[in-house]
GROMACS .gro file of C-alpha atoms in nm:
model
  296
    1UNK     CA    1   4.316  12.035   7.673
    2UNK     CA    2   4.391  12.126   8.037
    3UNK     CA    3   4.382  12.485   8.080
    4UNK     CA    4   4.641  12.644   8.350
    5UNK     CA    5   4.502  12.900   8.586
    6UNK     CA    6   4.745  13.192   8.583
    7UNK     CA    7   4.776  13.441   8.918
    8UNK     CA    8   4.703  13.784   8.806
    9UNK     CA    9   4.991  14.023   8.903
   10UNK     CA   10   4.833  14.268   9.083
   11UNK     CA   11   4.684  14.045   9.293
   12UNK     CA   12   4.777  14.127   9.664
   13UNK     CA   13   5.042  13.835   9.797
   14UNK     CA   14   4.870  13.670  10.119
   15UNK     CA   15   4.983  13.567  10.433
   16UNK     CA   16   5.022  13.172  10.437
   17UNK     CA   17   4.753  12.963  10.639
   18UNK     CA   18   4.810  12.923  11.001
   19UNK     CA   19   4.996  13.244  11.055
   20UNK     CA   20   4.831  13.430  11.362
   21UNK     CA   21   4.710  13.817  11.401
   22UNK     CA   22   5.004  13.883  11.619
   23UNK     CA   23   5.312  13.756  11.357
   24UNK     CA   24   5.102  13.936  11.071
   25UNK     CA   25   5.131  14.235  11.282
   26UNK     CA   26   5.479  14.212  11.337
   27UNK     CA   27   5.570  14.148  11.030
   28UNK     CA   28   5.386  14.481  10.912
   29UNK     CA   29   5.624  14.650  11.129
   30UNK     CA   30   5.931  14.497  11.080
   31UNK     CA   31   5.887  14.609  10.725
   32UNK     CA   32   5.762  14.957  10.849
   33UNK     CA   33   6.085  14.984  11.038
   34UNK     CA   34   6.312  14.845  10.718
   35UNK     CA   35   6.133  15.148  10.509
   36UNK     CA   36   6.231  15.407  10.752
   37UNK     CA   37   6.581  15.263  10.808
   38UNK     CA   38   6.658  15.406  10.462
   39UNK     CA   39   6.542  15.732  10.608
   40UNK     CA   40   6.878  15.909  10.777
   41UNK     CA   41   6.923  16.144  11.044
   42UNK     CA   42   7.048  16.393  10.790
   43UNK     CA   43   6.743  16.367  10.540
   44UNK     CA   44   6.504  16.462  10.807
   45UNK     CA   45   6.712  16.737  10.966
   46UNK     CA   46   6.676  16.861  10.549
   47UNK     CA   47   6.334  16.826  10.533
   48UNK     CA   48   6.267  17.005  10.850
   49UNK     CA   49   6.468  17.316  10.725
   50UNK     CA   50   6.265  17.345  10.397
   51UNK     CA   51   5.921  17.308  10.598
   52UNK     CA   52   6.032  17.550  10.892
   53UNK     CA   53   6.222  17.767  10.601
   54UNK     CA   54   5.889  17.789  10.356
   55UNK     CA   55   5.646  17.898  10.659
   56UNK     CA   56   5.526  18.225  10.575
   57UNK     CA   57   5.487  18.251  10.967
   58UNK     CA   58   5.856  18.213  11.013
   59UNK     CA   59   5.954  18.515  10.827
   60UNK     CA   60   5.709  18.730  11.002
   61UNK     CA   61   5.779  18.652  11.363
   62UNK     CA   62   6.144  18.637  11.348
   63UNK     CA   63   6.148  19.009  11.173
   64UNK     CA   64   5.841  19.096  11.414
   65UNK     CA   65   6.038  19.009  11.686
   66UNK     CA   66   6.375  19.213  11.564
   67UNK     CA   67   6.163  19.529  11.527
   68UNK     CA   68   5.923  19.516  11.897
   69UNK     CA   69   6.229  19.450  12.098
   70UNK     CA   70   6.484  19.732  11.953
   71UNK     CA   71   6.164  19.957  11.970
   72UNK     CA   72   6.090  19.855  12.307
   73UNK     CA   73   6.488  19.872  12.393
   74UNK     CA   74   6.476  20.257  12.229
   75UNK     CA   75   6.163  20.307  12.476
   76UNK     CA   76   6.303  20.148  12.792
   77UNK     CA   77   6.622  20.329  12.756
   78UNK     CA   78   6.497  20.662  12.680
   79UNK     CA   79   6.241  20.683  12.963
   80UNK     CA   80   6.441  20.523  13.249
   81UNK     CA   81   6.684  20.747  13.177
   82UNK     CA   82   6.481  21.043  13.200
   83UNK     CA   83   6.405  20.899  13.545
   84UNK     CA   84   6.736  20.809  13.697
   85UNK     CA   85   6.765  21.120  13.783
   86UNK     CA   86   6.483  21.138  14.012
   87UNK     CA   87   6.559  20.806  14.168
   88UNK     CA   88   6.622  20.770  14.543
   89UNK     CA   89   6.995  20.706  14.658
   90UNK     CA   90   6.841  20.323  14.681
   91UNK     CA   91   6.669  20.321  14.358
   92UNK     CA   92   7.007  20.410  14.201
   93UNK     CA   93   7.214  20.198  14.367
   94UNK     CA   94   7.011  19.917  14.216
   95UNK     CA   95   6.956  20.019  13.876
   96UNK     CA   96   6.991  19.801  13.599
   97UNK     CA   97   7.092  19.873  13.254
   98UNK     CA   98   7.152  19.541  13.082
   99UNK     CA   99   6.820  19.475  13.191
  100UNK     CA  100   6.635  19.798  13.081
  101UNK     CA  101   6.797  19.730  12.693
  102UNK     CA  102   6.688  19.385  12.726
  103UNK     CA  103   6.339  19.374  12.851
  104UNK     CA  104   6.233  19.270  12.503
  105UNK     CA  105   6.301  18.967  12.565
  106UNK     CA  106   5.963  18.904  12.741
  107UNK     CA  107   5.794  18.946  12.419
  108UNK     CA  108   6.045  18.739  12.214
  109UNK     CA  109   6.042  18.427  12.431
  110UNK     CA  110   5.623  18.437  12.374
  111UNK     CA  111   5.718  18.518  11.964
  112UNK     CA  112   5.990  18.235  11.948
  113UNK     CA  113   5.762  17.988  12.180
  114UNK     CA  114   5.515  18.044  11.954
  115UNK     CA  115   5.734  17.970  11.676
  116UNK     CA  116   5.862  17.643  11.826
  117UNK     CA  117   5.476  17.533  11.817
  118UNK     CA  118   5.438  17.572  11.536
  119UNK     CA  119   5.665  17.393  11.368
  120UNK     CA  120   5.448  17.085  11.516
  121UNK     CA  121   5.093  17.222  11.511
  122UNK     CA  122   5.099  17.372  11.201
  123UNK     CA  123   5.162  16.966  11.074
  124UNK     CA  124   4.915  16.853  11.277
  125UNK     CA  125   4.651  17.185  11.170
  126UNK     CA  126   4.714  17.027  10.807
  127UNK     CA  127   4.707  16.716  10.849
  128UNK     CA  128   5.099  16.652  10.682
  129UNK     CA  129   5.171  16.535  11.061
  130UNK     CA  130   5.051  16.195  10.865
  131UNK     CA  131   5.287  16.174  10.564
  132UNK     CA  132   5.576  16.281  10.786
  133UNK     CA  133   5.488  15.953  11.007
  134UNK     CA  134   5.428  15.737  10.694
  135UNK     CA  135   5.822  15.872  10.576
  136UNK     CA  136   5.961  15.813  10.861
  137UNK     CA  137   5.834  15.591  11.121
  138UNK     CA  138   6.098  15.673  11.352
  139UNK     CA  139   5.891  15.898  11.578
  140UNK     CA  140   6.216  15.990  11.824
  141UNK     CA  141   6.389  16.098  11.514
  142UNK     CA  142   6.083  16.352  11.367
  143UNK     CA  143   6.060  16.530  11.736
  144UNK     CA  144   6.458  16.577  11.785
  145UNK     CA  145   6.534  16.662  11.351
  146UNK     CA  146   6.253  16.952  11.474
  147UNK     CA  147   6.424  17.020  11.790
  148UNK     CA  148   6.752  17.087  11.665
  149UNK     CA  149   6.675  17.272  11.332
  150UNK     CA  150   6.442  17.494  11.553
  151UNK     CA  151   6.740  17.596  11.800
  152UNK     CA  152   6.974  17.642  11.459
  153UNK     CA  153   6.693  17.932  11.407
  154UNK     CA  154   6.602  18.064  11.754
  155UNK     CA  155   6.992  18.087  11.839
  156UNK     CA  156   7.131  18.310  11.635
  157UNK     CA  157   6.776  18.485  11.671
  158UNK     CA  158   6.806  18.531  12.010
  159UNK     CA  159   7.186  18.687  11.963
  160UNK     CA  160   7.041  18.915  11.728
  161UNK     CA  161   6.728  19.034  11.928
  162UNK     CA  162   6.948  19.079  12.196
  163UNK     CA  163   7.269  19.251  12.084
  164UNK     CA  164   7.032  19.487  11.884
  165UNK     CA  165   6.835  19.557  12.185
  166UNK     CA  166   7.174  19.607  12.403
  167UNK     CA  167   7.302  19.896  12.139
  168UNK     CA  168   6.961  20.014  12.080
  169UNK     CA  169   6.876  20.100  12.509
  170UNK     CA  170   7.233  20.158  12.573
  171UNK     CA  171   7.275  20.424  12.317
  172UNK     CA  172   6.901  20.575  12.446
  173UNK     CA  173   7.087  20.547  12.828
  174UNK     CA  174   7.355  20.720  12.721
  175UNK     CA  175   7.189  21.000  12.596
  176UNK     CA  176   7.008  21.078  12.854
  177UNK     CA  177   7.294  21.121  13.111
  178UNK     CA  178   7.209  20.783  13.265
  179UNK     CA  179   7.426  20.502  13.396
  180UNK     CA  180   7.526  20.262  13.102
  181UNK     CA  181   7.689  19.962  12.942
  182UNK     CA  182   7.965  19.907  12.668
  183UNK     CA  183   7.991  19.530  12.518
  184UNK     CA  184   8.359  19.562  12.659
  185UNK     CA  185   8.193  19.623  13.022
  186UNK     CA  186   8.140  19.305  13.238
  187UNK     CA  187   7.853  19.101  13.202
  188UNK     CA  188   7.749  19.264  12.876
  189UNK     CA  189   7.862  18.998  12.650
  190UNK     CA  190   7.678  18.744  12.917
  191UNK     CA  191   7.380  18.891  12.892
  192UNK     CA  192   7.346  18.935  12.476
  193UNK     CA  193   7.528  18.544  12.438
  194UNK     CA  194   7.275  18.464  12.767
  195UNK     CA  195   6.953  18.594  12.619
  196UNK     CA  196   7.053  18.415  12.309
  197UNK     CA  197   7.030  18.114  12.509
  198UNK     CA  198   6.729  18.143  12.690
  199UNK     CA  199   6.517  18.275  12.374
  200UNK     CA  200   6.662  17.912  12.218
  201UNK     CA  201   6.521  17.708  12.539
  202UNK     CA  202   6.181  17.912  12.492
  203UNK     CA  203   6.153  17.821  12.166
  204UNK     CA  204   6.216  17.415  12.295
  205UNK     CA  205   5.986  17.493  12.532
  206UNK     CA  206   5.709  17.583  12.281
  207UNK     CA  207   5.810  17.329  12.073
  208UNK     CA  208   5.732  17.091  12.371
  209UNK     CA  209   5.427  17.245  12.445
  210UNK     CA  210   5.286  17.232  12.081
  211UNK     CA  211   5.363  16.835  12.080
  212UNK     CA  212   5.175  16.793  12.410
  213UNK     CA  213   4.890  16.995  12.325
  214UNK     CA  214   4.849  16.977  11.950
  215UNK     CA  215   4.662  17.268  11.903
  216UNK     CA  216   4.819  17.633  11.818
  217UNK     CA  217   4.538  17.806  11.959
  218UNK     CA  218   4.593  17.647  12.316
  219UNK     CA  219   4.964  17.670  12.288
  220UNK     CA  220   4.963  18.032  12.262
  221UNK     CA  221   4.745  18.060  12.579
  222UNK     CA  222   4.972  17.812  12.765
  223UNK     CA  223   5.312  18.004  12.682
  224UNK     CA  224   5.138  18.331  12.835
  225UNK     CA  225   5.061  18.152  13.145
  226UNK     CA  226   5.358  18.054  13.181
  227UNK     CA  227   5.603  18.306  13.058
  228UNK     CA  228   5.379  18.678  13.123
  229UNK     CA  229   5.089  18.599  13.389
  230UNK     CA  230   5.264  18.378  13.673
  231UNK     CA  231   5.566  18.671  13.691
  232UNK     CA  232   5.323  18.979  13.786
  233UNK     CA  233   5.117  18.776  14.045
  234UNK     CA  234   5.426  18.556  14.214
  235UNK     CA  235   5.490  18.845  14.507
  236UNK     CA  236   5.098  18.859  14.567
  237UNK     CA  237   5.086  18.471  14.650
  238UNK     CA  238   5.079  18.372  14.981
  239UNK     CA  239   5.386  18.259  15.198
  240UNK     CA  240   5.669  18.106  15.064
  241UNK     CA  241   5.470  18.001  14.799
  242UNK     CA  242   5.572  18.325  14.639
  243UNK     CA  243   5.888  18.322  14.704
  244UNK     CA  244   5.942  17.995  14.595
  245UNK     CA  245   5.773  18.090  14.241
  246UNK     CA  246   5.944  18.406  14.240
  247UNK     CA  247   6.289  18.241  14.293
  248UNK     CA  248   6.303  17.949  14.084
  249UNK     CA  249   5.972  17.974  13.843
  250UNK     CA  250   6.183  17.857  13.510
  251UNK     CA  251   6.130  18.162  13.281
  252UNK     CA  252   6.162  18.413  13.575
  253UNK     CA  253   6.496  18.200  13.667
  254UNK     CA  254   6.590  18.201  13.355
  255UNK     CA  255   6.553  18.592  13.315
  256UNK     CA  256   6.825  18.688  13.525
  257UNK     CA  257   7.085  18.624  13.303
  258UNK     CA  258   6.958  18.928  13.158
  259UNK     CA  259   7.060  19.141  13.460
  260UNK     CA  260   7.376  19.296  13.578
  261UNK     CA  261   7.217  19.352  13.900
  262UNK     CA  262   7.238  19.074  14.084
  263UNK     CA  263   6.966  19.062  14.375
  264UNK     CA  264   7.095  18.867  14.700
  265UNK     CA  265   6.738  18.675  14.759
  266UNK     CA  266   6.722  18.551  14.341
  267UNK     CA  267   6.912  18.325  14.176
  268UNK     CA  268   7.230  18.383  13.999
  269UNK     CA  269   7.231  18.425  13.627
  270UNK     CA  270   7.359  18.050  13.517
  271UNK     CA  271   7.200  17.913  13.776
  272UNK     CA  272   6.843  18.067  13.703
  273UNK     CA  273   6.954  17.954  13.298
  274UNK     CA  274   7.044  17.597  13.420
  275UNK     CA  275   6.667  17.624  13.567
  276UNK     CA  276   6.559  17.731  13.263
  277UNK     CA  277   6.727  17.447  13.066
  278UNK     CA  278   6.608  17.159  13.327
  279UNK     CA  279   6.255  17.221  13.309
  280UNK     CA  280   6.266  17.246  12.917
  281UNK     CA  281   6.456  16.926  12.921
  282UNK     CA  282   6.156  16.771  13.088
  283UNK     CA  283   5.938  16.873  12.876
  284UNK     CA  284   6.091  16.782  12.595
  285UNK     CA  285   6.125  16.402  12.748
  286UNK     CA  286   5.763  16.403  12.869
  287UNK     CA  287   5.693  16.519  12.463
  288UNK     CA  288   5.907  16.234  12.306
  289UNK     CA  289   5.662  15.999  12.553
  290UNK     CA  290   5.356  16.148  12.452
  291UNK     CA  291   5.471  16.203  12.027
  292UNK     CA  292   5.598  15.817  12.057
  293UNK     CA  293   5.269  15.642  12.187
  294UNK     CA  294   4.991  15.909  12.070
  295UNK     CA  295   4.795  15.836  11.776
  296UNK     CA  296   4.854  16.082  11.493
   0.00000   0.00000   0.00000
């Protein structure tokens, strides 16, 4: 009796004969791209929420943050108004109380940059950075569900940090007999719905970072580079080197929309916040580049 050789079903399915290494290859990823075609826009904008939701870090710095810069507000307020009153003619002429309540903000853009970091390094710290890939192959689409659920948290952050730390130094001003602000006052409402704005673009701009660099650790060093140690040291380089740096460096740019002072030889505020946004937008395009062709 002839006996009939039956193909055990689990028994991987072969390419045919004659196919070549290239068409296998393509073939992989046509199917890789078919998979993550089933993936939406929307489900990965969900899935970034719960993981950026469910970080205990997240929590902490956003609270963190809330706390140092009404303290610091409280401070800034209280002592510069002490001051005011022993302030040359000059001094006061140029005094600036949106920016004493706001001066927080040069801790929150490092907290929030961090932040933005990582909601990438931490994947890549762990090792998830792989699964994420594996669900959805569409690399473009990982980097900008990250980007936008990030700014849906920095944003009203920002607004937060910096209305609280507008009350906060205003109401310290005020008591101590110096020159303040009410929200109804012009450029108050600028500066709180401004320094929303730029503490969203830092947190981009971390986010940026973090997908260049991979690594928290370095990250962190980077953003205080950028944002704290180049703004002390600008004046002290030479020529118009410094001025340049001191004029249209993006987070000192970006800082005067903070300011109700407006000093003839800097930027104005939009203009210093559409600085700001342009270099972050760079970065952000030179991290799609990198995120797209890197290895994970």
């Amino acid at each position: 009796m002839r006996q009939t050789t039956v193909r055990p079903a689990s028994e991987p399915t072969r390419f045919r004969p004659g196919r070549s290494p290239a068409r296998r290859l393509r073939t992989v990823r046509r199917r890789e791209r078919e998979a993550g075609g089933a993936v939406t826009f929307a489900h990965c904008l969900h899935a970034e929420w719960i993981k950026i939701r469910t970080m205990r870090s997240t929590l902490y710095v956003l609270l963190g943050t809330l706390a140092f810069c009404a303290g610091l507000a409280a401070l800034n307020g209280s002592s510069a108004g002490d001051e005011f009153a022993g302030l040359t003619p000059a001094d006061q002429a140029v005094f600036d109380p949106l920016a004493t309540s706001l001066r927080g903000y040069l801790i929150a853009q490092i907290t929030l940059g961090l932040l933005g970091g990582l909601v990438i390094t931490s994947e890549y710290g762990a090792r998830t950075i792989v699964s994420t890939l594996a669900s959805v192959p569409h690399r473009g689409r990982v980097l900008t569900s990250k980007a936008v659920v990030l700014v849906a948290v920095a944003f009203p952050t920002g607004l937060v940090v910096s209305l609280t730390g507008f009350l906060v130094g205003q109401a310290a001003l005020s008591g101590a007999g110096a020159p303040h602000l009410a929200l109804s006052d012009g450029g108050a409402l600028r500066g709180i719905f401004g320094g929303g704005l730029y503490l969203a673009l830092a947190g981009l701009f971390g986010l940026a970072l973090g997908t260049v660099i991979r690594s928290t650790t370095a990250t962190v060093t980077t953003l205080f580079g950028v944002m704290l140690i180049v703004q002390p040291f600008a004046p002290a380089l030479p020529g118009g080197l410094g001025d340049w740096v001191t004029t249209y460096w993006p987070p000192i740019a970006g800082g005067q929309i903070i300011t109700s002072y407006q000093d003839p030889d800097l930027l104005t505020p939009w203009a210093g916040l559409g600085v700001m946004a342009g270099c972050v937008a760079v970065m952000m395009g030179a991290a799609h580049a990198v995120f797209r062709k890197r290895d994970a």
